PDB file of C-alpha atoms in Angstrom:
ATOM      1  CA  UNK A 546     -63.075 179.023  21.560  1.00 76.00           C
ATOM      2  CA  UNK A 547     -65.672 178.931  18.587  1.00 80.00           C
ATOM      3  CA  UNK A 548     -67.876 180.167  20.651  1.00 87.00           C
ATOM      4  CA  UNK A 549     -66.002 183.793  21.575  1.00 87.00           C
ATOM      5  CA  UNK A 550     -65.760 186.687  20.077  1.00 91.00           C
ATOM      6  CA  UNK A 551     -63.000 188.402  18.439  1.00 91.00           C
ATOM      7  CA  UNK A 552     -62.582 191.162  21.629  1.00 93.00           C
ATOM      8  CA  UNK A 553     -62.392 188.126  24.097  1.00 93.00           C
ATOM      9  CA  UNK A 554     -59.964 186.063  21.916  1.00 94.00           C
ATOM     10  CA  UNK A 555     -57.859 189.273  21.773  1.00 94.00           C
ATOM     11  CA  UNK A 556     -58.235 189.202  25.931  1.00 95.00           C
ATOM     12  CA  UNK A 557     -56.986 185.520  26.168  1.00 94.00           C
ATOM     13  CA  UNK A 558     -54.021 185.853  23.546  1.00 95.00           C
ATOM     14  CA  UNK A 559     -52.611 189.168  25.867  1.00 97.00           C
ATOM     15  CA  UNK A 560     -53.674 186.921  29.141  1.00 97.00           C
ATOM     16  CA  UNK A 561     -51.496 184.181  27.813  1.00 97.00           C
ATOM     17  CA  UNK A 562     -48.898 186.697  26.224  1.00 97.00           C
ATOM     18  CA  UNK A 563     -48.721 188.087  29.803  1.00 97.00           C
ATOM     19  CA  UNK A 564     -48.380 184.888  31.855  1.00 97.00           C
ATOM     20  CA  UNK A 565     -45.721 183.635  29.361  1.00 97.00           C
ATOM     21  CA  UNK A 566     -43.722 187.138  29.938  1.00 96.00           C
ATOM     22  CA  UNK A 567     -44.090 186.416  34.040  1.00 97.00           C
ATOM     23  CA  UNK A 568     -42.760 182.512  33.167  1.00 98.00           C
ATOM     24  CA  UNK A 569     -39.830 183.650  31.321  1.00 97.00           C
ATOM     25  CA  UNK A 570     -38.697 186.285  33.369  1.00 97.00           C
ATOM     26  CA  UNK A 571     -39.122 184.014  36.656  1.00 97.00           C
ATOM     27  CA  UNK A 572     -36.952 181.657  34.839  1.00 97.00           C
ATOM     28  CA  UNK A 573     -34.564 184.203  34.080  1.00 97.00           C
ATOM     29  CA  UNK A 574     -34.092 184.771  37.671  1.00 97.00           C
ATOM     30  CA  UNK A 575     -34.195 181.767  38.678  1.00 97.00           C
ATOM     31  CA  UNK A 576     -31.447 180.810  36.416  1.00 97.00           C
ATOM     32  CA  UNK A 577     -29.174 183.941  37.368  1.00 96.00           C
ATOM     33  CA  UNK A 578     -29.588 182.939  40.886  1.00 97.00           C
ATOM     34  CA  UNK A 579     -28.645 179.640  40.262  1.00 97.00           C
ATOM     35  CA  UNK A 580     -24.919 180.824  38.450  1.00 96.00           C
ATOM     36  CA  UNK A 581     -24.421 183.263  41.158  1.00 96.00           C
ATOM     37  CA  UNK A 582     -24.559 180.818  43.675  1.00 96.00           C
ATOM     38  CA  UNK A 583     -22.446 178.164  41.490  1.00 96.00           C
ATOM     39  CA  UNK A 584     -20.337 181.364  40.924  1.00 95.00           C
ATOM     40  CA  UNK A 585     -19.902 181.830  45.018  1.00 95.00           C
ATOM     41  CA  UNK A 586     -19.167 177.488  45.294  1.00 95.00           C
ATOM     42  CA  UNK A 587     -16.880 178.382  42.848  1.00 94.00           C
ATOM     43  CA  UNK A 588     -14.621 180.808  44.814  1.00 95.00           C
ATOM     44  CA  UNK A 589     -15.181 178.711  47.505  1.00 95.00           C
ATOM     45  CA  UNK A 590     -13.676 175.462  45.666  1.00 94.00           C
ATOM     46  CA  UNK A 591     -10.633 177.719  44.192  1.00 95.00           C
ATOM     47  CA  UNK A 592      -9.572 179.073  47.898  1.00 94.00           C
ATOM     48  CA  UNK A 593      -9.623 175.939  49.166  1.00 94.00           C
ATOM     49  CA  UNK A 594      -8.164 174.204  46.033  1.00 93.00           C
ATOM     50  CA  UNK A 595      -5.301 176.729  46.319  1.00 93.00           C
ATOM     51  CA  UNK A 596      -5.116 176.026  50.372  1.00 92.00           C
ATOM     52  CA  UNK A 597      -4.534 172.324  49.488  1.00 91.00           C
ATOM     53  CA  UNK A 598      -1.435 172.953  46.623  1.00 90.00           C
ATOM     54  CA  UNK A 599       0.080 175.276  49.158  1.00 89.00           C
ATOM     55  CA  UNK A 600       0.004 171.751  51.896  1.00 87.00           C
ATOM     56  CA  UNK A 601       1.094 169.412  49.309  1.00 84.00           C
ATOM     57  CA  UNK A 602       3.845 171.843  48.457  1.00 83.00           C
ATOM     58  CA  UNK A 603       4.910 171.947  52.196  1.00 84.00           C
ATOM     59  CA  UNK A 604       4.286 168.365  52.666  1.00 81.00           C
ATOM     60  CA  UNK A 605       6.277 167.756  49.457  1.00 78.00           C
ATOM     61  CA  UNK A 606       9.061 170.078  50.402  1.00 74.00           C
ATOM     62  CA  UNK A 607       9.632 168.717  53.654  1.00 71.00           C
ATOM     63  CA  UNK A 608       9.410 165.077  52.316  1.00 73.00           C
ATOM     64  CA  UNK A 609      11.865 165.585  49.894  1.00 68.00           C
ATOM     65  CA  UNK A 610      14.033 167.027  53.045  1.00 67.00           C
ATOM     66  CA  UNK A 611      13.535 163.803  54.590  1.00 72.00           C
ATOM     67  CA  UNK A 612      14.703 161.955  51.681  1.00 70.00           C
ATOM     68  CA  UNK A 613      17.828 164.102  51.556  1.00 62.00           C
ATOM     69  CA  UNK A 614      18.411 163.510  54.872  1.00 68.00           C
ATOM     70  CA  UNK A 615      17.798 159.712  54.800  1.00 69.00           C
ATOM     71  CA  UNK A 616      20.402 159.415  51.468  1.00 64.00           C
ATOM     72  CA  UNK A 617      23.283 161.611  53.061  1.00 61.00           C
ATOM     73  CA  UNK A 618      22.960 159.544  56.378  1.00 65.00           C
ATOM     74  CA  UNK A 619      23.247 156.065  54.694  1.00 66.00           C
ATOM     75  CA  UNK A 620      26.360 157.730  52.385  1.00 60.00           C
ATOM     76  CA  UNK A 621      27.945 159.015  55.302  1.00 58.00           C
ATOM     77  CA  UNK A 622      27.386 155.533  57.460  1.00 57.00           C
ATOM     78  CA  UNK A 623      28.449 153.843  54.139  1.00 56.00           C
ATOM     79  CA  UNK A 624      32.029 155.146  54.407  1.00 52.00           C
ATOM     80  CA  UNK A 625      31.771 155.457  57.846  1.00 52.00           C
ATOM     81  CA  UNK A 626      32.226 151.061  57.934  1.00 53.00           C
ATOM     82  CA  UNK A 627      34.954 149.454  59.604  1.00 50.00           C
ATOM     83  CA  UNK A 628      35.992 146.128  58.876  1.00 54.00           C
ATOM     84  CA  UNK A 629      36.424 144.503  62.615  1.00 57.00           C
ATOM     85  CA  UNK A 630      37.839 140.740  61.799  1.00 61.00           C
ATOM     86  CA  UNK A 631      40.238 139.805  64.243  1.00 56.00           C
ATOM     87  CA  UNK A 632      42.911 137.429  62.955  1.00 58.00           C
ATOM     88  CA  UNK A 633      45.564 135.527  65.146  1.00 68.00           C
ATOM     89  CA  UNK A 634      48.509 134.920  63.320  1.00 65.00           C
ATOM     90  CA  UNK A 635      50.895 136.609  60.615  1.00 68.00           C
ATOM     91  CA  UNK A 636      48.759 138.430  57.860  1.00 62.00           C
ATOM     92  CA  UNK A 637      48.228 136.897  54.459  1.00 56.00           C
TER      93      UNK A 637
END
């Protein structure tokens, strides 16, 4: 660089100036491509995030049914027991 003169150090610094304005702005993009496409796995994730809650809700309610079910049957056999002994003789 001793060597050159002050018109061809002026060319190098606006070469350099200019590839480091084409660097940054491929960056740029590159980065704003990779958000909108972490932006679109985004939605993605939410719709079927919200798909899943709305099964476990289903899943839930009609599990909880079942459980209801189960505890009024056992209640109901529960009172519904007859004592059957058979006894031969006067009582007591």
């Amino acid at each position: 660089l001793e060597a050159c003169s002050s018109h061809e150090l002026d060319e190098l610094k606006n070469h350099i100036e200019n590839a480091l304005t084409n660097i940054k702005a491929r960056k740029k993009k590159m980065l704003w491509d990779q958000i909108s496409e972490l932006k679109t796995k985004e939605m993605m994730l939410l719709k079927e995030n919200a798909m899943l809650q709305a099964k476990l809700k289903e899943k839930s309610g009609v599990e909880q049914s079942e459980r209801y079910t189960a505890a009024i049957t056992e209640k109901t056999n529960d009172h519904m027991e007859v004592e059957t002994e058979l006894a031969i003789g006067r009582p007591g």
